Coordinates of C-alpha atoms in Angstrom, one line a residue:
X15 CA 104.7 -4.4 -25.3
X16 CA 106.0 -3.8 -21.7
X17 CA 107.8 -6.2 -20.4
X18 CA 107.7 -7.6 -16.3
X19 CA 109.3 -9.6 -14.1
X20 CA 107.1 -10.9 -11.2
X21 CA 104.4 -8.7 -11.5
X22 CA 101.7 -10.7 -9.0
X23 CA 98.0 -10.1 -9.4
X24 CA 95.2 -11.4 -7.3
X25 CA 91.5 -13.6 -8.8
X26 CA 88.7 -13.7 -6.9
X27 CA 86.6 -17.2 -9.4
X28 CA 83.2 -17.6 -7.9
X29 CA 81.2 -20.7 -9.1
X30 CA 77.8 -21.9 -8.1
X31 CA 79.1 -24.2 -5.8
X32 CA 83.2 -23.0 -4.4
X33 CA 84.3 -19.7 -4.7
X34 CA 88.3 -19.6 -5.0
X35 CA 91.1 -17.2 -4.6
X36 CA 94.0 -17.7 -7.0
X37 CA 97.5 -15.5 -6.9
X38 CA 99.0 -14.7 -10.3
X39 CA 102.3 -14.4 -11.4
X40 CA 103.5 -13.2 -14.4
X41 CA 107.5 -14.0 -14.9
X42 CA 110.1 -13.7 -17.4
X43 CA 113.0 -16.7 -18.1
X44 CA 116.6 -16.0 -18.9
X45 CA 115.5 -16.3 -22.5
X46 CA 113.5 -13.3 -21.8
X47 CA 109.5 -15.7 -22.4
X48 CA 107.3 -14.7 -20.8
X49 CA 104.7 -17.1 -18.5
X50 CA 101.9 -16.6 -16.6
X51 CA 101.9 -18.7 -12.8
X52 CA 98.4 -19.6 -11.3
X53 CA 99.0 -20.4 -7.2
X54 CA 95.7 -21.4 -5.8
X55 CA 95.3 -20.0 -1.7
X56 CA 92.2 -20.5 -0.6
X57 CA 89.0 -22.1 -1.3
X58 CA 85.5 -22.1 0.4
X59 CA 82.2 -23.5 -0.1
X60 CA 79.2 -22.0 -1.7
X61 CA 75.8 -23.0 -1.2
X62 CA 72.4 -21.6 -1.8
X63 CA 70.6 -21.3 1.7
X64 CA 66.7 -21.7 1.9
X65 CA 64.4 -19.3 3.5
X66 CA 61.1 -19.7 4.0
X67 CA 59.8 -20.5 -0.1
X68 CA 63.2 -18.5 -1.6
X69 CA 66.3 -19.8 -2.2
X70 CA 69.3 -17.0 -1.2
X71 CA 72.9 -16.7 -1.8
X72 CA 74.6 -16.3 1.2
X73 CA 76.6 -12.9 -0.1
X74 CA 78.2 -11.7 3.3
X75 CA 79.8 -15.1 3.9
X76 CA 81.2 -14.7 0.3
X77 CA 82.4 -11.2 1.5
X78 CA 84.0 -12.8 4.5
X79 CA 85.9 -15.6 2.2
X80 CA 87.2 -12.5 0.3
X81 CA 88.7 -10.8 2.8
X82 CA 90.3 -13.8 4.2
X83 CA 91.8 -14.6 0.6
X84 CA 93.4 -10.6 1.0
X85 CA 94.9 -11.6 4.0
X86 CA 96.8 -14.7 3.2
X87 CA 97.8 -13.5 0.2
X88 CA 99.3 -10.7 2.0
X89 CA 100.5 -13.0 4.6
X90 CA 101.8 -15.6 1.9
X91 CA 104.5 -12.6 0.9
X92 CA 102.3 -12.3 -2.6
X93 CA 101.7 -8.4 -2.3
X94 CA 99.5 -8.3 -5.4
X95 CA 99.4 -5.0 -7.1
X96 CA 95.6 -5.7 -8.0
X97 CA 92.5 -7.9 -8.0
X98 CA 89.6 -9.0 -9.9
X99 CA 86.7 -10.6 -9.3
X100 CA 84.4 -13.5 -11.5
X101 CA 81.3 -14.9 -11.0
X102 CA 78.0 -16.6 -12.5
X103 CA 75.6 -14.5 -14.1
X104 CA 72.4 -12.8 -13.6
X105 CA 71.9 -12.4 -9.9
X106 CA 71.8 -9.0 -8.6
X107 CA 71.9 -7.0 -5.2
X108 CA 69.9 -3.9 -4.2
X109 CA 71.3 -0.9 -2.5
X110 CA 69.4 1.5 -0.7
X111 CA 69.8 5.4 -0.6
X112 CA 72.3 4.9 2.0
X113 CA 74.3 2.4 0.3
X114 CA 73.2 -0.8 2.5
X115 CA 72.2 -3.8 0.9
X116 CA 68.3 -5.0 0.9
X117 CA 69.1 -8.7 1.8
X118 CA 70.5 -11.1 0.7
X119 CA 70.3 -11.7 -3.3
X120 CA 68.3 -14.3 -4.5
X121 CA 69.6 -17.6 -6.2
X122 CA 69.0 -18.0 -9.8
X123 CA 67.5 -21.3 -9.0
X124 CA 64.9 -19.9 -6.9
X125 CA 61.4 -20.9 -8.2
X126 CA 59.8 -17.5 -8.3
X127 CA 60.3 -16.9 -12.2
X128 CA 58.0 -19.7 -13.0
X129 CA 56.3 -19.1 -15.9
X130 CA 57.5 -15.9 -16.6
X131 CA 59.0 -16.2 -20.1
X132 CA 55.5 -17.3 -21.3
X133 CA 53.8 -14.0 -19.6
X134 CA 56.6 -11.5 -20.3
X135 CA 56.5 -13.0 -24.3
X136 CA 52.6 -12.1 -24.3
X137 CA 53.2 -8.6 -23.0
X138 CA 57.0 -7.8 -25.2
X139 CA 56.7 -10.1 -28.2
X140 CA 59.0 -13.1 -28.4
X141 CA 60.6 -11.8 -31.5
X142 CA 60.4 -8.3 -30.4
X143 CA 62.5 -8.7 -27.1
X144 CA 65.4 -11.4 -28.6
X145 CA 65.9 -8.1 -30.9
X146 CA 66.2 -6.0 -28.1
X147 CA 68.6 -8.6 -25.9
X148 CA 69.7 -11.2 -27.7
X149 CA 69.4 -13.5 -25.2
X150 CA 68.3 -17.0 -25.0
X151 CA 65.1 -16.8 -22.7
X152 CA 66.4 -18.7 -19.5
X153 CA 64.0 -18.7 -16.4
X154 CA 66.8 -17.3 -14.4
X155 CA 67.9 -14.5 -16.1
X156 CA 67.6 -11.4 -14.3
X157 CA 64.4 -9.6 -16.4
X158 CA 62.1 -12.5 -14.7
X159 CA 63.9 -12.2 -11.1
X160 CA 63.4 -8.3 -11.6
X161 CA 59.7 -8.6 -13.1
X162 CA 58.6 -11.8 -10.4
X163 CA 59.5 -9.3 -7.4
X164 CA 57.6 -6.5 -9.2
X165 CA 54.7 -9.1 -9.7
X166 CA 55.1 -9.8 -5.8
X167 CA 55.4 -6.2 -5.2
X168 CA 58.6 -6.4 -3.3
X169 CA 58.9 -3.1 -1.3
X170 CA 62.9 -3.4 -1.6
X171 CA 62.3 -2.5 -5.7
X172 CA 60.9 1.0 -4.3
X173 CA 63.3 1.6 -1.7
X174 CA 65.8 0.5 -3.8
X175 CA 68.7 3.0 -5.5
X176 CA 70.9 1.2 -7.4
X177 CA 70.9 -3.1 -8.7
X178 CA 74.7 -4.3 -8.3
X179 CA 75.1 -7.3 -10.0
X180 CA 77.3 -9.8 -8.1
X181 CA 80.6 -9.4 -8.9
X182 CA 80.1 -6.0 -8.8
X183 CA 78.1 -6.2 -5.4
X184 CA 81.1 -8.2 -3.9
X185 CA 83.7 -5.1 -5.6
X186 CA 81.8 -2.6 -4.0
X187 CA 81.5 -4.1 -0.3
X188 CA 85.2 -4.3 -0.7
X189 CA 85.8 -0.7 -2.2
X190 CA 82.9 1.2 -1.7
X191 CA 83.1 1.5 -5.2
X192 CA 80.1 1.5 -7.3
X193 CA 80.4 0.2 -10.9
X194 CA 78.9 -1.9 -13.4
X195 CA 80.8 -4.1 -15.8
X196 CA 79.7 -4.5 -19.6
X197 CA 80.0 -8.2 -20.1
X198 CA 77.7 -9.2 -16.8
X199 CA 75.4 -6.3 -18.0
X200 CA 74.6 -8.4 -21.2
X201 CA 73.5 -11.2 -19.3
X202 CA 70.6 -9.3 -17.5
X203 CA 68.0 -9.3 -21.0
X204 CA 67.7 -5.9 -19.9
X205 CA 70.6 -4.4 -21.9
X206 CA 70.0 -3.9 -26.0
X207 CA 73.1 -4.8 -28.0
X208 CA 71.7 -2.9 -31.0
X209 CA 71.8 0.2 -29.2
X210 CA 74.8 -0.6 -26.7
X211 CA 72.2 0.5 -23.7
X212 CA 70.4 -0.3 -20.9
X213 CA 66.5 -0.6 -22.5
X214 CA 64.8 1.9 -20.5
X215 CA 61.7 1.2 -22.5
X216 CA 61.2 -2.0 -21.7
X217 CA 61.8 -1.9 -18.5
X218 CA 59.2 0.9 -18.5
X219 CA 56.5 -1.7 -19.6
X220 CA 57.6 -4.0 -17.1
X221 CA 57.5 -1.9 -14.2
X222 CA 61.3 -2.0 -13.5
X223 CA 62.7 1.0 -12.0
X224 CA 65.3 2.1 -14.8
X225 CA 67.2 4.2 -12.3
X226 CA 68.8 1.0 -10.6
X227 CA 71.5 0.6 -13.8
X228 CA 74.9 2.3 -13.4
X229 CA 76.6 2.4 -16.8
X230 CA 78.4 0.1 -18.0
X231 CA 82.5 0.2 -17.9
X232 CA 84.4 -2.2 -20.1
X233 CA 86.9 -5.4 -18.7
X234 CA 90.3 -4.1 -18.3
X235 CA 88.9 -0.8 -16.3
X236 CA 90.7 0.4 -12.7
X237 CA 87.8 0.4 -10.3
X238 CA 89.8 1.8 -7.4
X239 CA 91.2 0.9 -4.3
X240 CA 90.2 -1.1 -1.2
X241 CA 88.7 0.9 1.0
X242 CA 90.2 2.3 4.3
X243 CA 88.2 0.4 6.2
X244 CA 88.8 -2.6 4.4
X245 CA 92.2 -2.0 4.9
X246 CA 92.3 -1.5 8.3
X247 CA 90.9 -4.4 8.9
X248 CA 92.5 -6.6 7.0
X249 CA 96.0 -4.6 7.7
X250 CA 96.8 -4.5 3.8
X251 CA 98.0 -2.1 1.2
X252 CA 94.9 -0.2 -0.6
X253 CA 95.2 -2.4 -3.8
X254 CA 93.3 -1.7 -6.4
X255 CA 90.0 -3.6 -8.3
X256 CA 90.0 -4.1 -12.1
X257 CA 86.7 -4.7 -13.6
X258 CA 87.8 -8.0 -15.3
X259 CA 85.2 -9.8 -17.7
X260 CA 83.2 -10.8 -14.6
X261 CA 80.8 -12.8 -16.1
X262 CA 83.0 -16.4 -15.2
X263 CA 81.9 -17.7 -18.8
X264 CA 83.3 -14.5 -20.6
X265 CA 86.6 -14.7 -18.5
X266 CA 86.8 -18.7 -19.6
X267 CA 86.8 -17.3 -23.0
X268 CA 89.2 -15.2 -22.9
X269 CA 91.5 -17.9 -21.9
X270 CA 90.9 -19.8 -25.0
X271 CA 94.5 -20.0 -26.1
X272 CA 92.7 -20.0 -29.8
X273 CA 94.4 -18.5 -33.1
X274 CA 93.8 -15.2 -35.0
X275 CA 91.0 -18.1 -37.4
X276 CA 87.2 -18.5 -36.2
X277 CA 87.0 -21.3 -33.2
X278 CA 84.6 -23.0 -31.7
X279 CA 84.7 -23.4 -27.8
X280 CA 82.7 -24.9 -25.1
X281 CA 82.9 -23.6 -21.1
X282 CA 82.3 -27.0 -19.2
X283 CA 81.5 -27.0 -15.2
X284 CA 77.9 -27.1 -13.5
X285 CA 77.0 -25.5 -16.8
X286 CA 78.2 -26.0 -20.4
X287 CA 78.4 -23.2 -22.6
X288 CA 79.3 -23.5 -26.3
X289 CA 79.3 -21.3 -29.0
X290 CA 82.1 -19.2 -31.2
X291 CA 83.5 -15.3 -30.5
X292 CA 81.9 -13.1 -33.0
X293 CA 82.6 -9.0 -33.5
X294 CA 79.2 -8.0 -33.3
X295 CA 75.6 -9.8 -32.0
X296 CA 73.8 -11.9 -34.4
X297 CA 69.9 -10.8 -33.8
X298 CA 68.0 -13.1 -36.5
X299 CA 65.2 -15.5 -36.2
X300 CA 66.7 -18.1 -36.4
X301 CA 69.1 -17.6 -33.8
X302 CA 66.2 -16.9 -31.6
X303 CA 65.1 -20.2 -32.5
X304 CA 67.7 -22.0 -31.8
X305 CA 68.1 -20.3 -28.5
X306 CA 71.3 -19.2 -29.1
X307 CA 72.5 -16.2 -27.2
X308 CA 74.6 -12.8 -27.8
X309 CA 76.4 -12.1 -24.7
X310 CA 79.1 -9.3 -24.2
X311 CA 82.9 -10.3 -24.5
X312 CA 86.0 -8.7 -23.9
X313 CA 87.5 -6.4 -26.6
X314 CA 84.3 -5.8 -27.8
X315 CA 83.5 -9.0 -28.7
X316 CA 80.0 -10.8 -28.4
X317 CA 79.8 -14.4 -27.4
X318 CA 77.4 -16.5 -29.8
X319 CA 76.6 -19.3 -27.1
X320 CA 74.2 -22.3 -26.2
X321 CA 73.6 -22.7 -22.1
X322 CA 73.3 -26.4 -21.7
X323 CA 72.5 -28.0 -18.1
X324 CA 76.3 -29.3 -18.0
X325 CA 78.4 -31.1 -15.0
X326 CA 75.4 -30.1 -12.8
X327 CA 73.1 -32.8 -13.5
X328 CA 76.0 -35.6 -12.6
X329 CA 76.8 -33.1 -9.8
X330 CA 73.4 -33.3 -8.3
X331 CA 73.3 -36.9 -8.4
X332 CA 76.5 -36.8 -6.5
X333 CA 75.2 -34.9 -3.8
X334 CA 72.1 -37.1 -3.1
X335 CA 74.1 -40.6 -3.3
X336 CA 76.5 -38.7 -0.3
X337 CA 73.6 -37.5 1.4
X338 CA 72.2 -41.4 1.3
X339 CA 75.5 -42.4 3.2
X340 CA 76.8 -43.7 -0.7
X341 CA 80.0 -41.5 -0.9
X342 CA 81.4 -41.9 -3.9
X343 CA 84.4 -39.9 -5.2
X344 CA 84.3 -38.2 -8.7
X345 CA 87.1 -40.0 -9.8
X346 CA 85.3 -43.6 -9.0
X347 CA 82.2 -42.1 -11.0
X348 CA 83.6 -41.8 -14.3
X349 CA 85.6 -45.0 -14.1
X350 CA 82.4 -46.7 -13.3
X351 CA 80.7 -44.8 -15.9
X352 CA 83.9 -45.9 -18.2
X353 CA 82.7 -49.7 -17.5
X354 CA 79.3 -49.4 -17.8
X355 CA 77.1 -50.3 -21.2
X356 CA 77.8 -47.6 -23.8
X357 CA 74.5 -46.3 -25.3
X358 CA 72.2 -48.2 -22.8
X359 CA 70.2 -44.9 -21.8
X360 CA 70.2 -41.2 -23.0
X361 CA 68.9 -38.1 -21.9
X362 CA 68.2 -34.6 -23.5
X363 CA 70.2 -32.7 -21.1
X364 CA 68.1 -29.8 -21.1
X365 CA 64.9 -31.2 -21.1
X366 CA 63.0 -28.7 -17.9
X367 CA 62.9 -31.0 -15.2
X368 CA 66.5 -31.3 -14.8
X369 CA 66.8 -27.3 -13.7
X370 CA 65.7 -27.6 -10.4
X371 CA 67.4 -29.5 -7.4
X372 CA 66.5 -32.4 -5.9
X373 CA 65.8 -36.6 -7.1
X374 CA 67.7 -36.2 -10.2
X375 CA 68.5 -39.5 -10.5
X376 CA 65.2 -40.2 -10.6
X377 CA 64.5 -37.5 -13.2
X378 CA 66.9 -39.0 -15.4
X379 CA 65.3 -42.3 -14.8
X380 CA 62.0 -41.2 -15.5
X381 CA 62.7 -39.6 -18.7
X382 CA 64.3 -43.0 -19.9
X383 CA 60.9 -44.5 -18.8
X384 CA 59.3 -42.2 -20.8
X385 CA 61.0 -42.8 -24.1
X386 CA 61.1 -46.0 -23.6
X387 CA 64.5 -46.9 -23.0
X388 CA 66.2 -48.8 -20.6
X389 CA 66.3 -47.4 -17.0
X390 CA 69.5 -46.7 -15.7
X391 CA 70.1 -48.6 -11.8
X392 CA 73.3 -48.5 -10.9
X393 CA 75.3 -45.3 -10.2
X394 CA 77.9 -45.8 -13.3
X395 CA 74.9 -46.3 -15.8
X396 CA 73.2 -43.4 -14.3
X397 CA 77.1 -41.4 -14.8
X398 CA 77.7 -42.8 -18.1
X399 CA 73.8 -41.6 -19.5
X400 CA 74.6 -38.3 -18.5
X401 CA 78.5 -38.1 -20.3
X402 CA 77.1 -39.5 -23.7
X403 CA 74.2 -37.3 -23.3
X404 CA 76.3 -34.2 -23.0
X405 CA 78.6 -35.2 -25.3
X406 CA 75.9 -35.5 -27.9
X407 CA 74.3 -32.2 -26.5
X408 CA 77.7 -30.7 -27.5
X409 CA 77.7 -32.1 -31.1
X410 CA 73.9 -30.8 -31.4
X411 CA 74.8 -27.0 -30.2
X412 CA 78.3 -26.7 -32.7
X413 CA 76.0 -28.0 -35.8
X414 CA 73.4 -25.3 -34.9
X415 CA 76.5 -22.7 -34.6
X416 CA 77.7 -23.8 -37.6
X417 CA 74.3 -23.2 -39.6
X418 CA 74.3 -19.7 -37.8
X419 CA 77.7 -18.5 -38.8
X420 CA 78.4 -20.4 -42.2
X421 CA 81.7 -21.8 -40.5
X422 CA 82.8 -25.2 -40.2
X423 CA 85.2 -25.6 -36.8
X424 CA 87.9 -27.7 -37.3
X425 CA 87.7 -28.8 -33.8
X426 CA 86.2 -27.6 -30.2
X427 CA 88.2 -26.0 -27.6
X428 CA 87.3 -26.9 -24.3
X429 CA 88.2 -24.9 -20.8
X430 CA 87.2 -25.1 -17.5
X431 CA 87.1 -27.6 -14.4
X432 CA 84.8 -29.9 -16.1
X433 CA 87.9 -31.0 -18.6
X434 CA 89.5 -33.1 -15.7
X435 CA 86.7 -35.2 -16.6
X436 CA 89.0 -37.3 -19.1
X437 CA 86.0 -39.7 -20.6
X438 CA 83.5 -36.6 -21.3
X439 CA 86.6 -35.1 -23.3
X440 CA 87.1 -38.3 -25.3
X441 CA 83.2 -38.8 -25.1
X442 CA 83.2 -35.0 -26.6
X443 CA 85.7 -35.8 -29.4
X444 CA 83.8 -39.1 -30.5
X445 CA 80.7 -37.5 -30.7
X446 CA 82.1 -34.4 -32.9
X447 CA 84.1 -36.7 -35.0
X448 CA 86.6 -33.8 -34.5
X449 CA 89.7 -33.2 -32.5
X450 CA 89.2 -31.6 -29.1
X451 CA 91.5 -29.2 -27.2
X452 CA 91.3 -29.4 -23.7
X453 CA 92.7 -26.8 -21.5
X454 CA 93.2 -24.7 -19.5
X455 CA 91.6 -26.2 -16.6
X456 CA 91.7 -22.5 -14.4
X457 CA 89.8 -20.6 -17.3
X458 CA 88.1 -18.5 -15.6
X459 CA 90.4 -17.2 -13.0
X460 CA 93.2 -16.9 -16.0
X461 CA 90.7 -14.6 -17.7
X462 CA 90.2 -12.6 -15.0
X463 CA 94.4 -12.6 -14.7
X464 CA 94.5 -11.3 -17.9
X465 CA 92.5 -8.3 -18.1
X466 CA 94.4 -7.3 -14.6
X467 CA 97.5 -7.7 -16.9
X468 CA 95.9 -5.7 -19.7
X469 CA 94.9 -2.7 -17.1
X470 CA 98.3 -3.1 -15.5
X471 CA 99.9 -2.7 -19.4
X472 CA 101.3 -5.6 -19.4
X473 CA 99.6 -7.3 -21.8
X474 CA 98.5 -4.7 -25.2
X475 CA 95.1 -6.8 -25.9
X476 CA 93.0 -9.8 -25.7
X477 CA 95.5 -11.7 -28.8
X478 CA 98.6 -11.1 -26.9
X479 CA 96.8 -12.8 -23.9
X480 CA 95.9 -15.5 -25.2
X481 CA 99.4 -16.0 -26.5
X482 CA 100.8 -16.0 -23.0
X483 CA 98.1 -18.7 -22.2
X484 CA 99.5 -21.0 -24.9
X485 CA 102.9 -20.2 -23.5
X486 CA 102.1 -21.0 -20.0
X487 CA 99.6 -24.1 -20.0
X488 CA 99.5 -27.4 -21.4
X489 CA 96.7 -28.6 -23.7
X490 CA 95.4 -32.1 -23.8
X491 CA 94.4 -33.3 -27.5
X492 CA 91.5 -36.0 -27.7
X493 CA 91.3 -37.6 -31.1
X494 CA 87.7 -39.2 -32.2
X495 CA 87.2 -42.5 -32.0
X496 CA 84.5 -45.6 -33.0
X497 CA 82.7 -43.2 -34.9
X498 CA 80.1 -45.6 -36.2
X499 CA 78.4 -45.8 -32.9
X500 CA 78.3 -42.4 -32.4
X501 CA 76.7 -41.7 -35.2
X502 CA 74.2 -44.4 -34.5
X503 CA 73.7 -42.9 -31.1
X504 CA 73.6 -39.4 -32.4
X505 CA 70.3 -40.5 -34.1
X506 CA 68.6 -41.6 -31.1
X507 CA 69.7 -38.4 -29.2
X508 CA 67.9 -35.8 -32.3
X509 CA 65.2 -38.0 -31.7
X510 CA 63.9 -36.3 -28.7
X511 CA 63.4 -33.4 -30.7
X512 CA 64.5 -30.3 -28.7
X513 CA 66.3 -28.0 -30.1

């Protein structure tokens, strides 16, 4: 192992709604430990922009938040050797022969995939295509955006050289750098974990152009440096990219300051993602039908996950009670939710018409109505139906990942921003009837510091990572409690029947 002493490192952690820039410092004490020191210096909005019937990101704004996270660090005195950059999955850029990018990329919320799982099963085969991805079939993911615009007979798909998904796309304006990095690649459906390879076939029968795939390159890869006109402009040293785990829920995990034993963890922001790290996909049936999915780790690891809706249901709510002139502070939320009736209402957090924006209070409402429960009013009932539901959600998807792997967890590790959310933790731990571990909050951006560290040598692998993370952050323990009524309320929740 190769020792440092202020070796500083630079994450770019893009969510669906902020994106972030986050200076690293790795140090050693006079008693020679080492620690790993998360500085956050800038953060900007992201939101999804309508045109017309689509629904965009705004990806040259993102750009411009970039650069201006380069040049404070810079001017902060940081001087970071390297940077990596994290984001949400599945979206995608095109590039054209000249290298310029076809428009803006569209949001994985956007509606135009609608009822494409249903079409694209009659022409694959269910079974046939979870064999050949792994992958839970989510409206979003980037097979349907791909096969909708061939549907819609998108001109950009001909003129079109090369797809860039969007970490990548955001490397590349920086660096001029093409690449594409393995874990993001596994969340397209279009790459075959079998046969570690893009599936030219199938994209064949869907009309995809297969020539848009770069191959894959593994987190922990040099990318190269900023490019002379970036550097120019932003009067900066060329420092270099490393192709982190930029899939955000694949750098969470890798900040799972777990043990060398099997664990169970559980992403939580706008979405939750749950499941256990696993050496290899598991491509059964039964996995397929407990839409599970396989989705490339670091280290050669798979992720055995669950997506579940997450934070972004209570978020939504949020954002129409501001909109309404009712401003009310997170923090206030969940201590009204804390005061509110415990088990009044619940919800099946994934039930469809809670993906899109837009009245999901009165979703929620409505689906109480229709399962005749009583319907929530007040803003901390309407908070407090959504925490129980997800915590009951989470109990649901580690039972199913248990029957999958033949493992019980002794607990659930849980990372992300969604764990300064004290009651869902405690919510979490009753519903389990198992300890949780909470932390670290920065997941993702630590991920994406460690694989810098591991392409800089300063870290040998993912183990000795994780190790610094349980050197350098503290972790909140939530014990179960009043088990009895969870239980109780556990019942109710399996009685809405989806898996």
């Amino acid at each position: 192992m190769t020792t440092a002493t202020d070796t500083t490192i630079l994450a770019f952690d893009m969510g669906a709604s902020s994106g972030r820039a986050l200076i690293g410092r790795l140090t050693s004490g006079s008693d020679g430990r080492r620690k790993l020191e998360v500085t956050e210096i800038h953060r900007f909005p992201n939101h999804a922009i309508h045109v017309g019937n689509h629904l965009h990101w705004d990806v040259l704004r993102l750009l411009h938040e970039m650069k201006k996270g380069i040049r404070l660090a810079f001017q902060g005195g940081y001087e970071p050797s390297t940077f990596g950059i994290d984001t949400w999955g599945v979206d995608f850029g095109l590039l054209d022969a000249n290298g310029e990018l076809l428009g803006n990329p569209y949001h994985y919320r956007d509606s135009q995939t609608e009822g494409l799982i249903e079409e694209v099963n009659g022409l694959i085969g269910q079974e046939a295509l979870f064999r050949q991805s792994g992958l839970q079939f989510m409206p979003f993911n980037t097979l349907y955006q791909l096969y909708a615009m061939k549907k819609a007979a998108s001109p950009k798909l001909d003129i079109a050289r090369t797809l860039l998904l969007t970490p990548d796309l955001l490397a590349y304006l920086l660096t001029g750098i093409k690449s594409c990095e393995f874990t993001m690649a596994t969340t397209t459906q279009l790459f075959d974990p079998g046969a570690q390879a893009w599936n030219a076939e199938l994209m064949d029968k869907l009309g995809i152009p297969s020539r848009l795939f770069l191959d894959p390159v593994h987190p922990g890869t040099i990318i190269g440096p900023l490019s002379p006109e970036v550097t120019s402009e932003l009067g900066v040293p060329a420092m270099r990219a490393v192709a982190v785990g930029t899939h955000d829920t694949e750098s969470a995990i890798a900040a799972v300051p777990a043990g060398d034993d099997p664990f169970a963890f559980l992403v939580c922001g706008t979405w939750s993602l749950l499941g256990t790290e696993m050496s290899g996909p598991l491509l059964s049936n039964e996995t397929m039908e407990l839409e599970f999915s396989n989705e490339g780790g670091i280290g050669g690891t798979y992720q055995l996950l669950k997506n579940i809706m997450g934070l972004w249901l209570l978020q939504e709510c949020k954002r129409e009670w501001d909109e309404k002139g009712n401003e009310i502070g997170f923090p206030d939320l969940v201590r009204m939710a804390e005061q509110a009736t415990p088990f009044r209402s619940l919800i099946h957090p994934d039930d469809p018409r809670f993906f899109s924006p837009g009245g999901m209070a009165d979703k929620i409402r409505a689906f109480c109505e229709e399962t005749k429960q009583p319907i929530p009013e007040s803003e901390g009932e309407v908070a407090r139906c959504i925490l129980e539901s997800l915590a009951l959600r989470y109990r649901q998807a580690l039972e199913q990942a248990e029957k999958l792997t033949d493992i019980r967890y002794g607990g659930l590790h849980m990372v992300g921003g969604g764990i300064q959310n004290k009651l869902l933790c405690q919510f979490t731990a009753n519903a389990l009837g198992r300890p949780v571990w909470a932390g670290p909050i920065e997941a993702s951006a630590i991920g994406n510091m460690l694989m810098q560290l591991v392409a800089l040598g300063q870290c040998k692998d993912l183990r000795e990572a994780r190790r610094l993370v349980a050197a350098s952050f503290p972790i909140d323990v939530y014990e179960p409690e009043a088990a009895a009524n969870w239980v109780a309320a556990y019942e109710v929740f399996i009685g809405f029947g989806r898996v």
